Coordinates of C-alpha atoms and ligand atoms in Angstrom, one line a residue:
X225 CA 122.1 3.2 91.4
X226 CA 123.5 0.4 92.2
X227 CA 123.7 -0.3 96.3
X228 CA 121.5 2.5 96.9
X229 CA 118.8 0.4 97.8
X230 CA 120.6 -2.3 98.4
X231 CA 120.1 -4.9 101.3
X232 CA 122.7 -3.8 104.5
X233 CA 120.5 -0.6 103.9
X234 CA 116.8 -2.3 103.7
X235 CA 117.4 -5.2 106.0
X236 CA 117.4 -2.7 109.5
X237 CA 114.3 -2.3 110.3
X238 CA 113.1 0.1 111.6
X239 CA 112.8 0.2 116.3
X240 CA 110.9 1.8 117.9
X241 CA 112.5 2.5 121.2
X242 CA 111.6 3.8 124.2
X243 CA 111.1 7.4 125.4
X244 CA 114.8 9.4 125.2
X245 CA 116.3 6.4 122.9
X246 CA 117.5 7.6 119.2
X247 CA 118.9 6.0 117.1
X248 CA 121.0 7.7 113.8
X249 CA 122.1 5.6 111.1
X250 CA 125.2 6.3 109.9
X251 CA 125.7 9.7 112.0
X252 CA 129.2 9.7 111.0
X253 CA 131.1 9.7 107.3
X254 CA 134.1 7.0 106.8
X255 CA 136.1 10.4 107.1
X256 CA 135.2 11.1 110.4
X257 CA 134.7 7.3 111.2
X258 CA 139.3 7.3 109.9
X259 CA 139.8 10.0 112.2
X260 CA 137.7 8.9 114.8
X261 CA 139.8 5.2 115.0
X262 CA 143.6 7.4 114.2
X263 CA 142.8 9.3 117.7
X264 CA 141.8 5.9 119.6
X265 CA 145.6 5.3 118.5
X266 CA 147.1 7.7 120.2
X267 CA 144.3 7.5 123.7
X268 CA 145.9 3.5 123.6
X269 CA 149.3 4.5 123.1
X270 CA 148.6 7.4 126.4
X271 CA 149.6 7.8 129.3
X272 CA 146.8 5.1 130.2
X273 CA 146.7 1.8 128.0
X274 CA 143.6 -0.4 126.6
X275 CA 142.7 -2.9 129.8
X276 CA 140.4 -4.3 130.6
X277 CA 138.4 -4.2 133.6
X278 CA 137.6 -5.7 136.5
X279 CA 134.1 -7.0 137.4
X280 CA 134.3 -9.3 140.7
X281 CA 137.4 -10.2 140.2
X282 CA 136.7 -10.7 136.0
X283 CA 138.3 -9.5 133.2
X284 CA 135.6 -8.1 131.0
X285 CA 136.4 -8.8 127.6
X286 CA 136.1 -5.4 126.6
X287 CA 138.7 -3.3 126.7
X288 CA 139.1 0.1 127.4
X289 CA 140.4 3.6 127.9
X290 CA 138.9 6.6 129.5
X291 CA 138.9 10.5 128.6
X292 CA 138.5 13.3 131.5
X293 CA 137.5 10.8 134.1
X294 CA 139.0 7.3 134.3
X295 CA 135.8 4.5 135.3
X296 CA 136.7 1.8 136.7
X297 CA 133.7 -0.6 138.7
X298 CA 131.9 1.3 140.1
X299 CA 134.5 5.0 140.0
X300 CA 135.0 7.4 138.3
X301 CA 138.1 9.5 139.3
X302 CA 141.3 11.1 137.5
X303 CA 143.8 8.7 137.7
X304 CA 143.4 5.0 136.4
X305 CA 144.4 4.0 139.9
X306 CA 143.4 0.1 139.4
X307 CA 145.7 0.4 136.1
X308 CA 148.9 2.4 136.3
X309 CA 148.4 5.1 138.5
X310 CA 148.5 7.5 135.6
X311 CA 146.0 10.7 135.0
X312 CA 144.0 9.7 131.7
X313 CA 143.9 12.8 129.0
X314 CA 142.1 15.7 129.2
X315 CA 138.7 15.1 127.3
X316 CA 139.3 17.4 124.0
X317 CA 137.1 20.0 123.0
X318 CA 135.7 18.5 119.8
X319 CA 134.1 15.3 121.8
X320 CA 132.1 17.7 123.6
X321 CA 130.8 19.8 120.6
X322 CA 130.3 16.2 119.2
X323 CA 128.7 15.3 121.9
X324 CA 126.0 18.8 121.6
X325 CA 125.3 18.2 117.8
X326 CA 124.4 15.0 118.5
X327 CA 121.6 15.6 120.9
X328 CA 120.3 17.6 117.9
X329 CA 120.9 15.2 115.6
X330 CA 119.3 12.5 117.8
X331 CA 116.2 14.4 118.9
X332 CA 115.6 17.2 115.6
X333 CA 115.8 19.9 118.8
X334 CA 118.5 22.6 117.7
X335 CA 118.7 23.3 121.0
X336 CA 118.9 19.5 122.5
X337 CA 122.8 20.2 123.2
X338 CA 122.4 24.1 124.5
X339 CA 123.3 22.2 127.8
X340 CA 124.7 19.2 127.6
X341 CA 128.6 19.3 128.8
X342 CA 130.4 15.7 129.0
X343 CA 133.6 15.6 131.0
X344 CA 133.9 11.6 130.3
X345 CA 134.6 9.4 127.1
X346 CA 134.5 5.7 128.0
X347 CA 136.5 3.9 124.9
X348 CA 135.5 0.5 124.5
X349 CA 137.5 -2.3 121.6
X350 CA 135.4 -4.9 120.9
X351 CA 137.6 -8.1 119.9
X352 CA 135.2 -10.7 117.7
X353 CA 134.3 -12.7 120.8
X354 CA 133.9 -9.3 122.8
X355 CA 131.0 -8.9 124.6
X356 CA 129.0 -6.4 127.7
X357 CA 126.9 -7.5 129.7
X358 CA 123.6 -5.8 130.4
X359 CA 124.2 -3.7 133.1
X360 CA 122.8 0.3 133.7
X361 CA 125.1 3.8 133.5
X362 CA 124.7 4.1 136.8
X363 CA 128.2 5.3 138.2
X364 CA 127.6 9.0 136.7
X365 CA 125.7 11.6 139.5
X366 CA 124.2 13.6 136.6
X367 CA 120.8 12.3 134.7
X368 CA 122.2 13.9 131.7
X369 CA 121.8 11.7 128.2
X370 CA 124.6 8.9 127.8
X371 CA 125.8 9.6 123.4
X372 CA 126.8 6.9 121.9
X373 CA 129.5 6.5 118.8
X374 CA 129.8 2.9 116.7
X375 CA 133.0 2.3 114.6
X376 CA 134.3 -0.8 113.0
X377 CA 132.5 -4.3 113.5
X378 CA 128.5 -3.8 113.7
X379 CA 127.4 -5.4 116.7
X380 CA 124.6 -6.7 118.4
X381 CA 122.9 -3.8 120.7
X382 CA 120.7 -4.8 123.5
X383 CA 119.0 -1.8 124.5
X384 CA 116.0 -2.8 128.0
X385 CA 113.7 -1.5 130.4
X386 CA 114.6 0.5 133.2
X387 CA 113.5 -2.3 136.4
X388 CA 115.7 -5.5 135.1
X389 CA 118.0 -7.0 132.8
X390 CA 115.2 -8.8 130.5
X391 CA 112.3 -8.6 128.5
X392 CA 111.0 -6.4 127.4
X393 CA 114.5 -5.2 125.5
X394 CA 114.6 -4.2 122.3
X395 CA 118.3 -5.5 119.2
X396 CA 119.0 -3.5 117.3
X397 CA 122.2 -3.9 114.8
X398 CA 124.6 -1.2 115.3
X399 CA 126.6 -0.3 112.1
X400 CA 129.9 1.7 111.8
X401 CA 129.2 5.5 112.3
X402 CA 125.8 5.1 113.6
X403 CA 124.9 7.4 116.7
X404 CA 123.1 5.8 119.6
X405 CA 121.4 8.2 122.5
X406 CA 119.7 7.4 126.0
X407 CA 118.2 9.9 127.9
X408 CA 115.4 11.0 129.8
X409 CA 113.4 8.3 130.8
X410 CA 115.8 5.8 129.4
X411 CA 118.5 7.3 130.7
X412 CA 119.2 4.4 133.2
X413 CA 117.8 2.1 131.2
X414 CA 119.9 -1.6 130.8
X415 CA 121.6 -2.1 128.0
X416 CA 124.2 -4.5 126.3
X417 CA 126.1 -5.8 123.9
X418 CA 125.0 -9.9 122.9
X419 CA 127.0 -10.0 120.0
X420 CA 129.9 -9.0 117.4
X421 CA 129.8 -9.8 113.6
X422 CA 132.9 -10.1 112.6
X423 CA 134.2 -8.8 109.4
X424 CA 131.3 -6.3 109.2
X425 CA 133.5 -3.2 109.5
X426 CA 133.4 -1.8 105.9
X427 CA 136.2 -0.5 104.0
X428 CA 137.5 2.9 105.0
X429 CA 136.4 3.5 108.3
X430 CA 139.8 2.9 109.9
X431 CA 139.7 0.0 111.6
X432 CA 140.0 -3.6 109.7
X433 CA 138.0 -6.0 112.0
X434 CA 136.9 -5.4 115.7
X435 CA 134.3 -2.7 116.7
X436 CA 134.7 0.9 118.5
X437 CA 132.5 2.4 121.2
X438 CA 132.2 5.9 122.7
X439 CA 130.0 6.3 124.8
X440 CA 130.2 10.3 126.7
X441 CA 128.9 11.1 129.8
X442 CA 128.5 13.8 131.8
X443 CA 129.5 12.3 135.7
X444 CA 128.3 15.5 137.5
X445 CA 131.3 15.2 139.7
X446 CA 133.9 18.2 139.9
X447 CA 138.1 18.5 140.6
Ligands
SIN142 C1 129.0 0.6 127.5 O1 127.2 0.2 127.4 O2 129.0 0.6 128.3 C2 129.0 0.0 125.8 C3 127.7 0.6 125.0 C4 128.0 -0.1 123.2 O3 129.5 -0.7 123.3 O4 127.4 0.2 122.4
MN143 MN1 126.8 0.9 129.2

């Protein structure tokens, strides 16, 4: 009984999100989170290291490693041309499956994932100081949904409108294991991460501190 109605569960208010946006709290189990964190350590030791992308000459505070296609502001290539020129690791098949399952979980439609084949994953690492400014995910040629999973420290995630960086927006806490999906009319909504809550990573998630966010996307590119 202890913890069943704990503050960490009850404190999170239900937020009415724009059409096409979905939040599934605690979608991944701790065991799944730990397993993904172990993969994250492998990817970071792979052909292309974690790096802070430069936006107009300024390093982002978030560090990223990509799978399938390498993202840099504002293009995708197979090789990490702004890091070390190496080709990024392939997107593993389990991630495609995870993406399809995520769409079903988010929408409640058993067929929502049938046509979904993400071909890139941007894996972001946030330390306690890292932030991500409001932006649109618009370097993809496809408007298929973005599937986002969070592991480690809780963050404040700001999900806005498709017109500009300002209001209206919703502030949501994304907790370790949470799933967030944005597609349809919300696919090009501005979003960002204004804050990480240090020391909030749950025991057993595989990360002592910091936050991992994985976004699965369809680039719409070939080659
Ligand atoms: C992103 O917008 O690419 C990342 C969002 C997040 O870290 O939740
Ligand atoms: Mn984004």
